[in-house]
Amino acid sequence: MYYLGLDLGSLSCDAVLIDADANIMATSVVPTGAKNREAIARAQREVLELSGVAETDVAATVSTGYGRERVEKKIATVTEITCHGRGMEAMLPGTRVLIDIGGQDSKAIFLDGKGRVLDFAMNDKCAAGTGRFLEAMARALQVDIEELANLDQGAVSNLTLSSMCTVFAESEVVSLIAEGKEVNEIVAGLNRSIASRTLSMVRRVCPDLTGMALAMSGGVAHNQGVVRALSAALGVPVQVPEKPDTVGALGAALIARDRNGK
Amino acid sequence: MMYDYFNNLVTGIESTLVAHPEKKSHRKAYALEIARLGRRLYTEDERIAWCGVLAPFDVLNAMSVTSCFVEFVGAMLASTGMVPDFLQEAETRGFAPDTCGYHRAVMGATYKDLMPKPDFCIATSAPCAGGMGVMENIARHFNKKLYVLNIPQEATEESVRYLADQYQEMTDFVTQHTGRPLDREKLREAVTLSNEATAIMEEAYRLAQHVPSPANGKDLANFGVVMALLLGTPAAVEVARAYRDAFAARIERGEAGVPGEKVRLLWIQNRVQFKNEILDLLETENQAAIVCDELNAITWDPIDPDDPFPGIARRAISIPLNGTVKRRVKNLQKMALEHKIHGAVNPCHWGCRQGTGARGMVAEGLKQVGVPVLNLEVDCVDTRNYAPGQIRTRLEAFIEMLTA
């Protein structure tokens, strides 16, 4: 039998299918878009096709993410905090501090080293420093979001952005461009802003990072510039698993397996 | 308009209780007294005083003054869903949108002529400076005199005497505006009633410590704070007794306040006053019962009816939101241990020293007794700043964490 985890986020819908021994059979990441039920169906269809597993062989589905209630035929909904903790333990065992930066929120999760959540902190009502923030900045810089990942290379000036409000930061970026600042300096400044904001959440859940294994999940973890800035700000290397945007869905699939009596 | 609203509420509850005596309950007794207070506030021939949170309401009740702290209006407007217009009015007049929603709502209500005209105002320097500013604004708006009670932070002999002397002066101030001198015998009776009510409330809270608790989030919401307004009256004793008897009866019948109670929660500071799904999510969906509220705590000793002002001063100084955070944390730790709490929820009311300024120390202090704290970021009055999805995720994740 197989177990499906679905993570319906604001930017992407992620699916992970595992077998009874918790081996990953297939993963899928599709844009959520305006019609999230279609995104759910597509992600689900993709993992079944990629793995060659029939839908009837899926014993249980658990959903997570902000749209978790929208998923049909689920045995449970579980928050992304719990699912990311569980998923990261499977991907990078022994992780104690997990930073998850998704499309509209960011979190610091303190784990017991076995995937269980001991404490967590989330961003407040503001989407600064999340995927949406980076999208807006990429737009201001007129680059693709993927390109942002390495555009900080070679920056030396330690430029900082004074505003973390997405709207104000976007206009600040436009002003910096007009002033003739190099793109790599601006991008490095953006990355430091995100790191600084995330740092306070991490310190809130784990004031002393000595000896702690840190890892990052969520779509923003694909951005190596942000990961570098975070590692520098925290003074500890931040590990990123192979598919950071599927950590939550994997956690959901593992919980589906647990709850189905395996 | 507001008189009619409260009058309809009073007559509605009273006629329900006459027609269906079986529907009598502790919560109805509480709601009825709040409605009666609201009606008195909007009754023409009443002597009205708008006050700060720590005004001695039993003394004012003994002097036949209908008195209320202004934040009550903010909570009321939020609970009736009317608050956005009043917040907007205050903001239009220059109040920053990230200041306390209670105070913005009260100022909006003042500017829109919803607040009954007071005969005088009594501000209290604690628990918050924002409240002082509002009182000054209200007094100025209505062109009424303002008396300020300076509440000391610690209960030393000198500070208690200092505050007790102010109460004496305050009664002279009240007399100047009402023409009614303080009747010592009436004050003695009022203080005796206050002592009786608080003793019964303590009994009710002790019953709430039972596992499973006979209390739930709806029972306890705003209870202690609003009861302060009824102190010194027979109504306070009746409502407290109704609570105690209801909790005792539930225990006797083997009933829990939240059927199937799995998790026991402590609520820190204010409740979210507008309609929301928090209680349903916690208690109905997850059997996570709120079994005590920080602001319900009785932190003072019985007051000597023959020499009440020093005891009333100690009461005001002792409340959790006055004085150092260290003392507040100690009280929270005590409540958490007595009520066998698994986790605490702090709404971190926006723009509030107690709500946000102390949250790190509060979380650390409760962690020391094994109680994790969930910090939300909520303006307890401003519906426009409320994101239900985000609150749901935080609360559900917290329950998952506590039950893992």
XYZ file of C-alpha atoms in Angstrom:
666
model
C 0.000 0.000 0.000
C 0.999 3.621 -0.543
C 0.596 6.865 1.365
C 0.105 10.330 -0.033
C 1.046 13.665 1.483
C -0.318 16.855 -0.049
C 0.951 20.303 0.924
C -1.240 23.053 -0.486
C 0.706 26.274 -0.063
C 0.005 29.750 -1.336
C 2.496 29.477 -4.197
C 2.872 25.758 -4.837
C 1.025 22.511 -4.274
C 3.410 19.701 -3.410
C 2.737 15.973 -3.360
C 4.843 13.077 -2.101
C 3.907 9.423 -2.451
C 5.633 6.852 -0.245
C 5.365 3.092 0.062
C 4.734 1.032 3.187
C 8.443 1.164 4.053
C 8.496 4.957 3.738
C 10.466 4.943 0.496
C 9.672 7.943 -1.660
C 7.987 6.745 -4.869
C 7.452 10.133 -6.501
C 7.253 13.856 -5.789
C 5.515 16.678 -7.548
C 5.547 20.471 -7.208
C 2.982 22.444 -9.191
C 1.931 26.099 -9.002
C -1.149 26.606 -6.837
C -2.605 29.332 -9.015
C -6.083 30.683 -8.524
C -7.838 27.296 -8.629
C -6.309 25.253 -5.884
C -8.489 22.172 -6.420
C -7.001 21.861 -9.902
C -3.510 22.164 -8.455
C -4.290 19.425 -5.942
C -5.613 17.138 -8.691
C -2.600 17.816 -10.889
C -0.023 17.187 -8.162
C -1.817 14.019 -7.151
C -2.083 12.825 -10.764
C 1.612 13.529 -11.381
C 2.898 11.442 -8.460
C 0.632 8.555 -9.419
C 1.797 8.677 -13.033
C 5.465 9.034 -12.126
C 5.304 6.084 -9.742
C 2.914 3.947 -11.773
C 0.768 3.464 -8.681
C -2.993 3.186 -9.057
C -5.117 5.622 -7.066
C -6.917 2.693 -5.460
C -3.613 1.536 -3.965
C -3.243 4.744 -1.975
C -4.257 3.665 1.524
C -4.342 7.073 3.137
C -3.818 10.755 2.387
C -2.918 13.508 4.829
C -3.050 17.149 3.783
C -1.143 20.115 5.099
C -0.449 23.735 4.192
C -2.770 26.730 4.333
C -5.229 25.035 1.976
C -5.209 21.689 3.789
C -8.972 21.680 4.309
C -9.512 21.875 0.533
C -8.105 18.409 -0.071
C -10.712 15.676 -0.499
C -10.449 12.024 0.546
C -8.003 12.770 3.338
C -7.860 10.907 6.617
C -6.597 13.990 8.456
C -5.301 17.514 8.157
C -2.090 18.314 9.981
C -0.428 21.717 10.157
C 2.686 22.434 8.150
C 4.648 22.960 11.367
C 4.210 19.344 12.436
C 4.610 18.026 8.874
C 7.818 19.936 8.172
C 9.313 18.649 11.422
C 8.439 15.090 10.529
C 9.527 15.425 6.893
C 12.859 17.029 7.717
C 13.697 14.287 10.192
C 13.308 11.809 7.341
C 15.412 13.887 4.937
C 18.094 15.215 7.293
C 17.940 13.165 10.518
C 18.976 14.902 13.714
C 17.872 18.376 12.613
C 17.161 20.484 15.694
C 16.280 23.840 14.173
C 14.227 24.004 11.013
C 13.705 27.182 9.049
C 10.809 27.003 6.638
C 10.245 29.907 4.311
C 7.301 29.431 2.026
C 5.182 31.584 -0.215
C 3.500 33.735 2.422
C 4.914 32.777 5.770
C 8.143 31.902 7.449
C 8.733 29.750 10.489
C 11.413 28.665 12.867
C 10.717 25.247 14.362
C 12.658 23.750 17.251
C 12.738 19.953 17.084
C 13.709 17.281 19.586
C 16.123 15.629 17.129
C 13.525 12.986 16.279
C 11.155 15.126 14.265
C 8.883 16.159 17.145
C 8.097 19.865 17.521
C 9.165 21.413 20.833
C 8.518 25.038 19.951
C 7.842 27.200 16.936
C 7.599 30.825 15.881
C 5.966 32.241 12.789
C 6.113 35.569 11.039
C 3.392 37.968 12.006
C 0.816 39.278 9.590
C 3.439 40.582 7.228
C 4.782 38.590 4.272
C 8.168 40.297 4.362
C 11.000 37.852 3.824
C 8.833 35.147 2.243
C 8.487 33.825 -1.290
C 6.029 36.587 -2.138
C 8.589 39.144 -0.997
C 11.252 37.647 -3.241
C 8.834 37.555 -6.169
C 8.200 41.274 -5.763
C 11.926 41.995 -5.548
C 12.655 39.912 -8.646
C 9.984 41.931 -10.436
C 11.605 45.193 -9.357
C 14.990 43.927 -10.517
C 13.469 42.605 -13.753
C 14.974 39.138 -13.296
C 13.472 35.667 -12.991
C 12.910 34.443 -9.436
C 15.328 31.542 -10.081
C 18.031 33.977 -11.166
C 17.975 35.687 -7.783
C 19.656 32.639 -6.239
C 23.132 33.532 -7.399
C 22.886 37.198 -8.215
C 24.473 38.092 -4.873
C 27.842 36.673 -5.955
C 30.715 39.141 -5.797
C 28.868 41.672 -3.635
C 31.209 43.584 -1.318
C 29.459 46.733 -0.138
C 27.312 45.380 2.719
C 24.364 47.401 1.423
C 21.261 47.161 3.624
C 17.611 47.781 2.878
C 15.922 49.983 5.418
C 12.418 48.670 4.791
C 11.133 45.134 5.118
C 7.625 46.000 3.996
C 7.222 44.291 0.622
C 5.712 47.367 -0.980
C 8.234 49.824 0.448
C 11.167 47.487 -0.180
C 10.141 47.176 -3.816
C 10.204 50.941 -4.240
C 13.495 51.088 -2.330
C 14.976 48.582 -4.764
C 13.760 50.707 -7.663
C 15.442 53.740 -6.052
C 18.699 51.828 -5.570
C 18.661 50.834 -9.233
C 18.087 54.476 -10.153
C 21.043 55.450 -7.968
C 23.182 53.098 -10.024
C 23.767 50.421 -7.378
C 24.913 47.084 -8.781
C 22.285 44.343 -8.901
C 24.471 41.906 -6.969
C 24.846 44.423 -4.142
C 21.077 44.961 -4.004
C 20.358 41.223 -4.036
C 22.919 40.600 -1.281
C 21.220 43.356 0.717
C 17.821 41.697 0.194
C 19.202 38.351 1.332
C 20.659 39.923 4.460
C 17.285 41.536 5.204
C 15.553 38.167 5.011
C 18.259 36.558 7.138
C 18.005 39.268 9.761
C 14.242 38.855 10.013
C 14.530 35.072 10.212
C 17.323 35.267 12.771
C 15.026 36.760 15.414
C 12.526 33.900 14.979
C 15.281 31.301 15.227
C 16.681 32.888 18.393
C 13.204 32.977 19.878
C 12.808 29.197 19.682
C 16.472 28.315 20.269
C 18.583 31.022 21.894
C 21.752 28.937 21.880
C 22.604 27.312 18.552
C 25.787 25.675 19.800
C 25.937 22.108 18.510
C 22.540 22.412 16.831
C 21.950 21.044 13.348
C 20.056 23.608 11.266
C 18.167 22.918 8.082
C 15.907 24.830 5.765
C 12.768 23.795 3.907
C 10.250 25.521 1.659
C 10.594 26.949 -1.806
C 12.888 29.799 -0.723
C 15.498 27.202 0.327
C 16.218 26.818 -3.419
C 17.709 30.288 -3.252
C 21.330 29.683 -2.302
C 21.906 33.385 -1.734
C 19.314 33.422 1.058
C 20.787 30.220 2.527
C 24.282 31.749 2.492
C 23.013 34.926 4.152
C 21.181 32.882 6.793
C 24.265 30.767 7.550
C 26.357 33.930 7.876
C 23.823 35.664 10.118
C 23.353 32.633 12.366
C 27.026 31.681 12.418
C 26.042 28.062 11.768
C 25.808 26.232 8.447
C 22.240 25.772 7.247
C 21.687 22.465 5.454
C 19.197 22.147 2.624
C 17.754 18.782 1.601
C 17.577 17.771 -2.036
C 13.960 18.794 -2.543
C 13.271 21.403 0.131
C 9.801 22.280 -1.167
C 8.554 18.720 -0.626
C 9.498 18.449 3.065
C 5.983 19.272 4.289
C 4.316 16.862 1.858
C 6.738 14.112 2.864
C 5.907 14.724 6.529
C 2.217 14.492 5.674
C 2.764 11.208 3.820
C 4.681 9.770 6.782
C 1.908 10.796 9.160
C -0.624 9.167 6.817
C 1.428 5.989 7.048
C 1.645 6.192 10.860
C -2.042 6.799 11.274
C -2.956 3.992 8.961
C -1.406 1.535 11.397
C 2.009 1.036 9.783
C -30.158 53.835 20.629
C -27.811 52.294 23.198
C -30.353 52.550 25.996
C -32.823 50.641 23.836
C -30.194 48.051 22.996
C -29.371 47.345 26.643
C -32.976 47.614 27.752
C -34.027 45.047 25.157
C -31.199 42.829 26.311
C -32.264 43.097 29.956
C -35.953 42.525 29.286
C -35.152 39.702 26.877
C -33.073 37.799 29.423
C -35.509 38.538 32.260
C -38.536 37.347 30.307
C -36.705 34.230 29.159
C -35.896 33.396 32.748
C -39.498 33.974 33.833
C -40.923 31.871 31.002
C -38.237 29.186 31.202
C -36.775 29.012 34.710
C -34.910 25.873 33.646
C -32.769 28.077 31.392
C -31.336 29.921 34.385
C -27.575 29.615 34.294
C -24.437 31.220 35.652
C -23.616 32.718 32.256
C -27.132 34.193 31.946
C -26.809 35.696 35.436
C -23.539 37.292 34.335
C -24.947 38.528 31.005
C -27.993 39.984 32.749
C -25.889 42.027 35.151
C -23.705 43.338 32.321
C -26.813 44.347 30.395
C -28.210 46.061 33.487
C -24.962 47.967 33.920
C -25.049 48.961 30.258
C -28.619 50.183 30.661
C -27.726 52.248 33.739
C -24.850 53.842 31.834
C -27.315 55.096 29.255
C -30.048 56.128 31.724
C -30.565 59.893 31.903
C -30.821 60.418 35.651
C -27.865 58.229 36.648
C -24.609 59.713 37.950
C -22.008 58.440 35.533
C -18.242 58.136 35.894
C -15.952 56.924 33.155
C -12.953 55.330 34.763
C -9.637 53.645 34.373
C -9.405 49.876 34.838
C -8.184 50.069 38.441
C -10.764 52.469 39.830
C -12.342 51.238 43.109
C -15.737 50.320 41.726
C -17.059 49.105 45.073
C -16.399 52.543 46.552
C -18.137 54.195 43.602
C -21.042 51.756 43.858
C -21.325 52.635 47.562
C -21.600 56.295 46.517
C -24.379 55.419 44.016
C -22.254 56.291 41.002
C -22.679 54.140 37.900
C -19.094 53.639 36.894
C -17.319 51.682 34.237
C -13.874 51.418 32.743
C -13.775 52.744 29.207
C -12.288 49.582 27.695
C -15.665 47.924 28.395
C -17.089 49.990 25.518
C -14.337 48.835 23.154
C -15.070 45.207 24.028
C -18.805 45.734 23.670
C -18.485 47.360 20.247
C -16.224 44.536 19.108
C -18.565 41.821 20.368
C -21.535 43.378 18.576
C -19.610 43.657 15.309
C -19.985 47.433 15.220
C -16.392 48.340 15.937
C -14.844 49.125 12.502
C -16.722 52.419 12.064
C -15.594 53.613 15.463
C -11.986 52.599 14.910
C -12.028 54.437 11.629
C -13.449 57.530 13.302
C -10.610 57.538 15.842
C -8.043 57.029 13.091
C -9.566 59.852 11.080
C -9.040 62.057 14.125
C -5.369 61.146 14.242
C -5.051 57.997 16.355
C -2.442 55.658 14.889
C -3.936 52.377 13.606
C -1.373 50.328 15.512
C -2.316 51.671 18.929
C -4.601 49.707 21.267
C -7.912 48.819 19.601
C -9.851 49.180 22.864
C -8.772 52.776 23.137
C -9.274 53.619 19.489
C -12.798 52.170 19.697
C -13.596 54.191 22.816
C -12.331 57.392 21.237
C -14.298 56.674 18.067
C -17.405 56.092 20.183
C -16.763 59.367 21.989
C -16.419 61.334 18.759
C -19.503 59.674 17.301
C -21.547 60.535 20.410
C -22.085 56.945 21.435
C -20.546 57.331 24.883
C -22.927 58.559 27.556
C -21.902 61.919 28.955
C -20.167 61.416 32.302
C -20.547 63.582 35.366
C -16.819 63.217 35.955
C -13.907 60.935 35.108
C -11.482 58.956 37.239
C -8.298 57.809 35.514
C -5.842 55.283 36.900
C -2.148 55.435 36.118
C -2.065 51.642 35.794
C -2.290 49.300 34.015
C -1.515 51.384 30.951
C -0.444 54.838 29.901
C -2.645 54.635 26.791
C -5.690 54.372 29.021
C -4.644 57.529 30.841
C -4.447 59.379 27.553
C -7.924 58.213 26.607
C -9.342 59.332 29.946
C -7.820 62.764 29.501
C -9.250 62.979 25.997
C -12.700 61.930 27.181
C -12.690 64.416 30.058
C -11.676 67.155 27.650
C -14.257 66.117 25.048
C -17.091 66.267 27.589
C -15.579 69.229 29.427
C -15.663 67.282 32.700
C -13.256 67.114 35.621
C -10.717 64.333 35.727
C -9.354 62.836 38.917
C -6.191 60.782 38.492
C -5.388 57.921 40.829
C -1.662 57.291 40.804
C -1.284 53.561 41.390
C 2.086 52.612 42.882
C 3.903 49.620 41.452
C 4.711 47.801 44.678
C 2.774 47.334 47.919
C 5.051 48.952 50.479
C 3.561 50.472 53.626
C 4.150 53.970 52.224
C 2.704 53.235 48.808
C -0.415 51.641 50.279
C -0.940 54.672 52.501
C -0.284 56.962 49.517
C -3.004 55.263 47.459
C -5.404 54.942 50.394
C -5.122 58.708 50.959
C -5.941 59.263 47.297
C -9.122 57.198 47.699
C -10.174 59.491 50.515
C -9.494 62.494 48.309
C -11.308 60.813 45.437
C -14.453 60.415 47.526
C -14.365 64.158 48.237
C -14.027 64.733 44.479
C -17.034 62.467 43.845
C -19.061 64.272 46.499
C -18.311 67.622 44.843
C -19.899 66.329 41.639
C -22.803 64.345 43.044
C -23.622 66.237 46.195
C -23.609 62.880 47.982
C -21.137 62.483 50.828
C -19.559 59.120 51.469
C -21.754 57.096 53.817
C -19.324 55.014 55.873
C -21.942 52.401 56.653
C -22.754 51.965 52.963
C -19.054 51.626 52.213
C -18.744 49.032 54.962
C -21.628 47.044 53.404
C -20.116 47.359 49.932
C -16.723 46.111 51.067
C -18.342 43.222 52.900
C -20.133 42.301 49.669
C -16.849 42.602 47.736
C -15.169 40.232 50.163
C -18.036 37.795 49.917
C -18.041 37.862 46.103
C -14.285 37.410 45.775
C -14.277 34.544 48.286
C -16.947 32.760 46.232
C -15.046 33.492 43.002
C -11.983 31.882 44.558
C -14.083 28.824 45.360
C -15.235 28.703 41.732
C -11.642 28.917 40.501
C -10.620 26.143 42.870
C -13.380 23.998 41.385
C -12.080 24.870 37.897
C -8.802 23.184 38.891
C -10.596 19.845 38.959
C -9.611 17.330 36.244
C -11.550 17.387 33.984
C -12.375 21.008 34.641
C -15.999 22.042 35.011
C -15.009 25.361 33.399
C -14.575 26.208 29.770
C -13.458 29.165 27.716
C -16.908 30.677 27.365
C -17.568 30.499 31.117
C -14.376 32.276 31.992
C -14.206 34.875 29.211
C -13.870 38.396 30.661
C -15.369 37.157 33.933
C -12.970 38.577 36.516
C -12.488 41.869 34.729
C -16.195 42.564 34.422
C -16.913 41.310 37.948
C -14.734 44.184 39.193
C -17.485 46.532 37.999
C -20.088 44.743 40.106
C -18.028 44.627 43.296
C -19.729 46.138 46.293
C -23.178 45.083 45.100
C -25.360 42.046 45.827
C -25.250 41.298 42.078
C -21.551 40.394 42.331
C -22.312 37.866 45.051
C -25.214 36.392 43.099
C -23.199 35.980 39.895
C -20.203 34.533 41.736
C -22.486 32.099 43.550
C -24.108 31.069 40.267
C -20.666 30.267 38.860
C -19.525 28.347 41.900
C -22.748 26.336 42.064
C -22.674 25.584 38.332
C -19.096 24.303 38.531
C -19.846 22.266 41.656
C -22.917 20.749 39.996
C -20.934 19.798 36.896
C -18.343 18.039 39.024
C -21.093 16.303 40.955
C -22.643 15.080 37.697
C -19.254 14.047 36.316
C -19.514 16.614 33.520
C -16.591 18.485 32.046
C -16.773 22.082 30.838
C -15.332 20.713 27.597
C -16.535 17.156 27.013
C -13.614 14.799 26.458
C -11.062 17.327 27.797
C -7.614 16.385 26.498
C -5.603 19.559 26.919
C -5.817 22.246 29.619
C -4.991 25.789 28.626
C -4.278 29.050 30.401
C -5.353 32.206 28.577
C -3.069 35.171 29.140
C -4.396 38.727 29.355
C -7.375 39.722 27.185
C -9.722 37.573 25.176
C -10.327 38.331 21.527
C -13.543 40.304 21.878
C -15.080 40.056 18.422
C -16.771 36.993 16.973
C -14.121 34.424 16.081
C -13.632 30.693 15.823
C -10.922 30.319 18.457
C -13.063 28.670 21.141
C -14.714 26.309 18.668
C -11.354 25.360 17.239
C -9.787 24.751 20.637
C -12.623 23.271 22.600
C -15.060 21.688 20.130
C -12.620 20.477 17.492
C -9.651 19.660 19.698
C -10.980 19.253 23.256
C -8.418 21.791 24.437
C -10.160 23.531 27.336
C -9.371 26.997 28.617
C -9.554 26.319 32.348
C -8.181 29.596 33.657
C -7.640 33.184 32.589
C -4.865 35.390 33.903
C -7.198 38.331 34.368
C -9.607 36.328 36.527
C -7.042 35.928 39.284
C -7.861 37.070 42.798
C -4.504 38.426 43.923
C -5.536 40.250 47.082
C -6.604 39.422 50.621
C -10.003 40.196 52.145
C -10.429 43.900 52.836
C -11.142 45.257 56.324
C -14.672 46.773 56.091
C -13.896 49.082 59.004
C -10.794 50.531 57.399
C -11.191 49.639 53.715
C -8.929 52.019 51.818
C -5.583 50.340 52.642
C -7.009 46.953 51.596
C -8.488 48.410 48.408
C -5.105 49.996 47.691
C -3.373 46.623 48.112
C -5.936 45.096 45.750
C -5.226 47.657 43.019
C -1.481 47.335 43.401
C -1.633 43.531 43.373
C -3.286 42.996 40.016
C -1.100 41.087 37.539
C -0.842 43.902 34.998
C 0.551 46.349 37.562
C 4.100 46.294 38.861
C 6.984 44.260 37.569
C 6.677 41.526 34.971
C 8.516 39.310 37.449
C 5.543 39.473 39.802
C 3.164 38.848 36.924
C 5.139 35.798 35.847
C 5.087 34.438 39.393
C 1.316 34.686 39.402
C 1.076 32.957 36.018
C 3.335 30.153 37.200
C 1.149 29.661 40.259
C -2.022 29.566 38.151
C -0.458 27.133 35.690
C 0.611 24.721 38.410
C -2.651 24.922 40.356
C -4.737 24.318 37.255
C -2.444 21.570 35.868
C -1.976 23.505 32.654
C -0.455 21.959 29.521
C -0.030 25.134 27.491
C -0.783 28.847 27.504
C -2.067 31.169 24.807
C -1.029 34.809 24.743
C -2.879 36.920 22.185
C -0.204 39.654 22.531
C -2.761 42.402 22.070
C -1.345 44.970 19.641
C -0.027 48.253 20.931
C -0.086 47.073 24.528
C 2.746 47.022 27.030
C 1.300 44.003 28.831
C 0.365 42.299 25.594
C 3.600 42.571 23.703
C 6.235 44.164 25.919
C 6.284 41.344 28.433
C 5.751 38.401 26.161
C 9.324 37.124 26.148
C 9.540 37.114 29.937
C 6.101 35.562 30.246
C 6.993 32.774 27.816
C 10.312 32.138 29.557
C 8.693 32.133 33.001
C 6.036 29.625 32.024
C 8.609 27.476 30.262
C 10.376 27.181 33.627
C 7.315 25.356 34.989
C 7.001 23.217 31.874
C 4.275 25.222 30.164
C 4.874 26.239 26.547
C 3.303 29.481 25.363
C 1.776 30.258 22.001
C 2.158 33.925 21.109
C -0.437 35.165 18.659
C -0.365 38.619 17.155
C -3.900 39.869 17.519
C -5.600 43.146 18.161
C -8.332 41.858 20.459
C -10.779 44.520 19.269
C -9.875 45.397 15.675
C -11.547 42.895 13.365
C -9.744 44.415 10.397
C -6.412 43.043 11.603
C -7.600 39.498 12.135
C -6.429 36.693 9.844
C -8.449 33.566 10.726
C -6.337 31.199 8.597
C -3.099 32.239 10.258
C -4.612 31.978 13.724
C -5.981 28.507 12.930
C -2.594 27.259 11.772
C -0.861 28.539 14.915
C -3.473 27.131 17.284
C -3.670 23.768 15.551
C 0.120 23.465 15.448
C 0.256 24.311 19.146
C -2.302 21.625 20.010
C -0.425 19.141 17.804
C 2.756 20.009 19.668
C 1.124 19.579 23.079
C -0.438 16.247 22.177
C 2.447 14.738 20.179
